[in-house]
Coordinates of C-alpha atoms in Angstrom, one line a residue:
Chain J
M1 CA 4.4 26.2 -17.2
D2 CA 3.3 29.4 -15.4
N3 CA -0.1 29.1 -14.7
A4 CA -0.4 29.3 -10.7
E5 CA -3.5 28.1 -10.4
E6 CA -4.4 24.4 -9.6
P7 CA -5.9 21.8 -11.9
S8 CA -8.4 19.5 -11.6
A9 CA -6.2 16.7 -11.0
G10 CA -7.0 13.0 -13.5
A11 CA -5.9 14.0 -16.8
C12 CA -3.9 12.1 -19.2
A13 CA -1.9 12.9 -22.0
L14 CA 0.1 10.5 -24.2
D15 CA 1.7 11.3 -27.3
P16 CA 2.8 8.0 -28.8
G17 CA 4.6 6.8 -31.2
Q18 CA 8.4 7.7 -32.3
M19 CA 10.7 10.0 -30.5
P20 CA 10.1 12.8 -29.9
A21 CA 7.7 11.8 -28.0
R22 CA 6.1 13.5 -25.3
L23 CA 4.3 11.9 -21.8
H24 CA 1.9 14.2 -19.0
L25 CA 0.5 13.4 -16.3
L26 CA -2.3 15.1 -14.0
I27 CA -2.9 13.3 -10.6
P28 CA -3.8 13.2 -7.2
A29 CA -0.6 13.4 -5.0
T30 CA -1.8 10.8 -3.0
E31 CA 0.7 7.0 -2.4
S32 CA -3.0 4.9 -4.9
A33 CA -2.9 7.7 -7.9
V34 CA 1.3 7.8 -8.0
R35 CA 1.1 4.1 -8.1
S36 CA -0.9 4.2 -10.9
G37 CA 0.7 7.3 -12.1
L38 CA 4.4 5.1 -12.1
I39 CA 2.5 1.6 -14.0
S40 CA 0.9 4.7 -16.7
A41 CA 4.2 6.3 -17.4
T42 CA 6.6 3.2 -17.2
S43 CA 4.2 2.0 -20.1
A44 CA 4.2 5.0 -21.8
L45 CA 8.0 4.9 -21.7
K46 CA 7.6 1.2 -23.3
S47 CA 5.4 2.1 -26.3
M48 CA 8.0 4.9 -26.6
G49 CA 11.2 2.9 -27.2
V50 CA 12.8 3.0 -24.6
S51 CA 15.2 0.4 -23.1
E52 CA 13.5 -2.3 -19.5
D53 CA 16.3 -0.4 -18.3
T54 CA 16.0 2.8 -18.6
Q55 CA 12.1 2.9 -17.8
G56 CA 12.8 0.7 -14.3
F57 CA 15.6 3.4 -13.5
A58 CA 13.3 6.0 -14.4
E59 CA 10.1 4.3 -12.6
I60 CA 12.7 4.8 -9.3
L61 CA 13.7 7.2 -10.4
L62 CA 9.9 9.3 -10.5
A63 CA 8.6 6.9 -7.4
E64 CA 11.0 8.5 -5.1
V65 CA 10.4 12.2 -6.6
L66 CA 6.4 11.7 -5.7
N67 CA 6.2 9.6 -3.3
N68 CA 8.5 13.0 -1.3
I69 CA 5.7 15.3 -1.8
V70 CA 2.9 12.7 -1.2
E71 CA 5.2 12.3 2.3
H72 CA 6.4 15.7 2.6
A73 CA 5.1 18.1 0.0
Y74 CA 1.2 17.7 0.6
A75 CA 2.4 16.0 4.7
G76 CA -1.2 16.8 6.8
R77 CA -3.7 18.0 3.5
S78 CA -5.9 15.4 2.0
E79 CA -6.3 16.7 -0.9
G80 CA -3.5 18.2 -3.7
S81 CA -2.4 17.6 -7.1
I82 CA 1.4 16.7 -8.3
E83 CA 1.6 17.2 -13.1
I84 CA 4.3 15.8 -14.2
E85 CA 6.1 16.2 -17.8
I86 CA 8.4 13.3 -19.2
R87 CA 9.4 14.1 -23.0
T88 CA 11.8 12.3 -24.7
D89 CA 14.9 12.9 -27.3
A90 CA 17.2 9.7 -29.0
T91 CA 19.2 11.2 -26.2
T92 CA 17.1 12.0 -23.3
L93 CA 14.6 10.6 -21.0
R94 CA 13.1 15.5 -19.7
F95 CA 11.3 15.6 -16.6
N96 CA 9.5 18.3 -15.1
V97 CA 6.8 17.9 -11.4
R98 CA 5.8 20.3 -10.8
D99 CA 3.2 21.2 -7.0
W100 CA 1.2 23.2 -5.4
G101 CA 2.3 22.0 -1.5
V102 CA 4.6 23.9 1.3
P103 CA 8.1 24.0 -0.4
M104 CA 11.1 22.2 0.4
P105 CA 12.5 23.5 3.4
G106 CA 15.1 25.8 2.7
L107 CA 13.9 26.5 -1.1
A108 CA 17.0 23.7 -1.5
L109 CA 17.2 20.1 -1.7
P110 CA 18.2 17.8 1.0
E111 CA 21.1 16.2 0.2
G112 CA 21.5 12.1 -1.3
K113 CA 22.8 10.8 2.2
E114 CA 25.3 7.8 1.5
H115 CA 24.1 5.1 4.7
D116 CA 27.0 3.7 6.3
L117 CA 25.9 -0.6 5.5
A118 CA 29.7 -1.7 7.9
V119 CA 26.8 -1.9 11.5
P120 CA 24.6 -4.2 13.1
V121 CA 21.7 -5.0 11.0
D122 CA 20.0 -3.9 14.5
D123 CA 21.3 -0.9 13.2
L124 CA 20.6 -1.2 9.2
P125 CA 17.8 2.4 7.7
E126 CA 14.3 1.6 7.2
G127 CA 14.9 5.0 5.5
G128 CA 16.4 8.4 4.0
F129 CA 17.2 6.6 0.6
G130 CA 15.0 7.6 -1.3
W131 CA 16.7 11.3 -2.3
F132 CA 20.2 9.3 -1.6
M133 CA 18.4 7.3 -5.3
I134 CA 17.1 10.4 -7.0
H135 CA 21.0 11.6 -6.6
T136 CA 22.3 9.3 -7.9
L137 CA 20.2 8.3 -11.0
A138 CA 18.5 11.7 -11.5
Q139 CA 21.1 14.2 -14.2
N140 CA 20.9 18.7 -13.9
L141 CA 18.3 17.9 -11.3
S142 CA 16.8 21.5 -9.8
Y143 CA 14.7 23.1 -7.9
A144 CA 12.0 26.3 -7.4
R145 CA 9.6 27.1 -5.7
R146 CA 7.9 30.6 -8.0
D147 CA 4.0 31.4 -6.8
D148 CA 2.8 28.6 -5.3
Q149 CA 4.2 25.5 -6.7
N150 CA 7.1 23.4 -6.2
L151 CA 8.7 23.0 -10.4
L152 CA 11.8 19.9 -9.8
T153 CA 13.0 19.6 -13.1
F154 CA 15.7 16.6 -14.0
D155 CA 17.2 14.6 -17.1
M156 CA 18.3 10.8 -17.5
D157 CA 20.3 9.8 -19.8
I158 CA 18.4 7.3 -22.1
N159 CA 20.7 4.6 -21.6
A160 CA 22.1 4.9 -19.6
G161 CA 23.9 2.6 -16.7
F162 CA 24.1 2.9 -13.3
Chain W
M1 CA -0.8 -7.3 1.3
D2 CA -0.7 -10.7 0.4
L3 CA 1.6 -13.2 0.9
T4 CA 1.4 -16.9 1.4
F5 CA 3.9 -19.6 3.1
R6 CA 4.9 -23.8 2.6
D7 CA 7.9 -25.1 5.0
V8 CA 9.9 -26.8 3.1
D9 CA 13.6 -29.1 4.1
G10 CA 13.5 -27.0 7.1
A11 CA 13.2 -23.6 5.7
R12 CA 10.2 -21.4 6.3
V13 CA 9.3 -19.8 2.4
I14 CA 7.7 -16.8 2.0
A15 CA 5.9 -15.9 -1.2
V16 CA 4.7 -12.5 -2.4
S17 CA 1.5 -12.5 -4.8
E18 CA 1.1 -8.1 -5.3
S19 CA 3.5 -6.9 -7.8
R20 CA 4.7 -4.5 -6.0
I21 CA 5.5 -3.1 -2.5
D22 CA 5.4 0.5 -2.3
A23 CA 5.0 3.6 -0.6
A24 CA 0.9 2.3 -0.3
G25 CA 1.7 -1.4 0.3
A26 CA 5.0 -1.0 2.7
I27 CA 3.3 -1.1 6.3
Q28 CA 1.0 -4.6 5.4
F29 CA 4.0 -5.9 4.3
K30 CA 5.7 -5.7 7.1
D31 CA 3.4 -6.3 9.7
R32 CA 2.4 -9.4 7.7
M33 CA 5.3 -10.4 7.5
R34 CA 6.1 -10.3 11.1
E35 CA 2.7 -13.0 11.6
L36 CA 4.8 -14.6 8.8
T37 CA 8.3 -14.6 11.1
D38 CA 7.8 -14.0 14.6
D39 CA 7.2 -18.8 14.3
G40 CA 7.8 -20.9 11.7
P41 CA 12.0 -22.9 11.2
A42 CA 14.4 -20.1 12.2
R43 CA 15.5 -19.5 8.1
V44 CA 13.2 -17.7 6.2
I45 CA 13.8 -17.3 2.2
L46 CA 11.0 -14.3 1.0
D47 CA 10.4 -15.0 -3.0
L48 CA 9.8 -11.6 -4.7
S49 CA 9.8 -13.7 -8.2
G50 CA 6.4 -12.5 -8.5
V51 CA 7.2 -8.4 -7.2
D52 CA 7.8 -6.3 -10.2
F53 CA 8.4 -3.2 -8.7
L54 CA 9.6 -2.0 -5.1
D55 CA 10.6 2.3 -3.8
S56 CA 12.2 2.8 -1.1
S57 CA 9.3 2.6 1.3
G58 CA 8.8 -1.1 0.1
L59 CA 12.8 -1.5 0.5
G60 CA 13.1 -0.3 4.3
A61 CA 9.7 -2.7 5.0
V62 CA 12.1 -5.7 3.7
V63 CA 15.6 -4.1 6.4
A64 CA 12.7 -3.7 8.4
A65 CA 11.0 -7.4 8.3
M66 CA 14.6 -8.4 8.7
K67 CA 15.5 -6.4 12.0
Q68 CA 12.2 -7.4 13.4
A69 CA 12.8 -11.6 12.0
G70 CA 15.2 -11.2 15.3
A71 CA 19.0 -12.8 15.8
N72 CA 18.1 -15.9 15.8
K73 CA 16.1 -16.0 12.4
K74 CA 18.5 -15.7 8.5
L75 CA 15.6 -13.6 6.0
E76 CA 16.8 -14.3 3.1
L77 CA 15.9 -13.4 -0.6
A78 CA 14.7 -14.5 -3.8
G79 CA 13.9 -14.3 -7.3
L80 CA 15.4 -10.8 -7.7
T81 CA 13.5 -8.7 -11.0
P82 CA 15.1 -6.4 -12.1
T83 CA 13.4 -3.3 -11.4
V84 CA 13.5 -4.4 -7.5
A85 CA 17.7 -5.6 -8.1
K86 CA 18.3 -1.9 -9.1
V87 CA 16.6 -0.8 -5.8
F88 CA 19.1 -3.2 -3.5
R89 CA 21.4 -2.3 -6.1
L90 CA 22.0 1.6 -6.4
T91 CA 20.9 1.8 -2.2
R92 CA 24.0 -1.1 -1.9
M93 CA 21.8 -2.9 0.2
D94 CA 22.9 -5.9 -2.8
G95 CA 25.8 -6.9 0.1
V96 CA 23.5 -6.5 3.5
F97 CA 20.7 -9.2 2.0
T98 CA 22.3 -12.6 1.1
I99 CA 20.1 -13.2 -2.1
H100 CA 19.5 -16.4 -4.9
A101 CA 18.8 -16.4 -8.5
S102 CA 15.7 -18.1 -7.0
V103 CA 14.1 -19.6 -4.3
E104 CA 14.7 -23.7 -6.0
A105 CA 18.7 -22.2 -6.2
A106 CA 18.2 -21.0 -2.7
L107 CA 17.2 -24.6 -0.9
A108 CA 19.5 -25.8 -2.5
R109 CA 22.4 -23.4 -0.5
L110 CA 20.6 -25.7 2.2
A111 CA 23.8 -26.5 3.2
D112 CA 25.7 -23.4 2.9
A113 CA 23.7 -21.1 5.0
G114 CA 24.8 -21.9 8.2

């Protein structure tokens, strides 16, 4: 994980079968590739024996993380890569997500603010749900900037309920 | 974004024929919803039973669809699949929308819908 050179996108490797298992995905930083990557990751979690509920929570969490990278880390860039690693053991899903885009503002994770929903329909929020869901779903969420890379790591309890 | 509609018992039922409403499709979803809610009945039921996944962009587009339908219309949701229901619950948007188990259940509650 210390190699600062950006690899070419498109690789995919999966170690199926019994847990512990590991999924490794390298995708282009585009909305359509995020969609395909999520489908692949969720399918892999299923083959690892992860429950449907946890597959759903993991897909939501990973979607928000990846969308944020496409929209912000790679804003205005036509090319970029995102590397995703998910390791599972009997109790935990452990995620490592790496990109080569611009750093998080202030080199810190955005807060996940809860919206006030007791407002007239016209004032309801249409965005800002992403980081709130990330903070709700992820445990041990941490961000580091290393060389030209953003490294995001987080866990999810394999029997999580929210 | 493939949306189809039928008018039943004074309600417009809009079905989403795509399995995902996500960042890649949210804007098209919102635009198509505008076309389908600009005219037609005041009660609109969005059938999400064919949607396996919705992200925060998709959620924002559903909220936008409710806003753009205007004060004289009511957008209700039906048939949330498990992961879509999770997104509504996590964001507490399940308390903002009227949500029915299915289109059939929504139509059966016609008398209560006000």
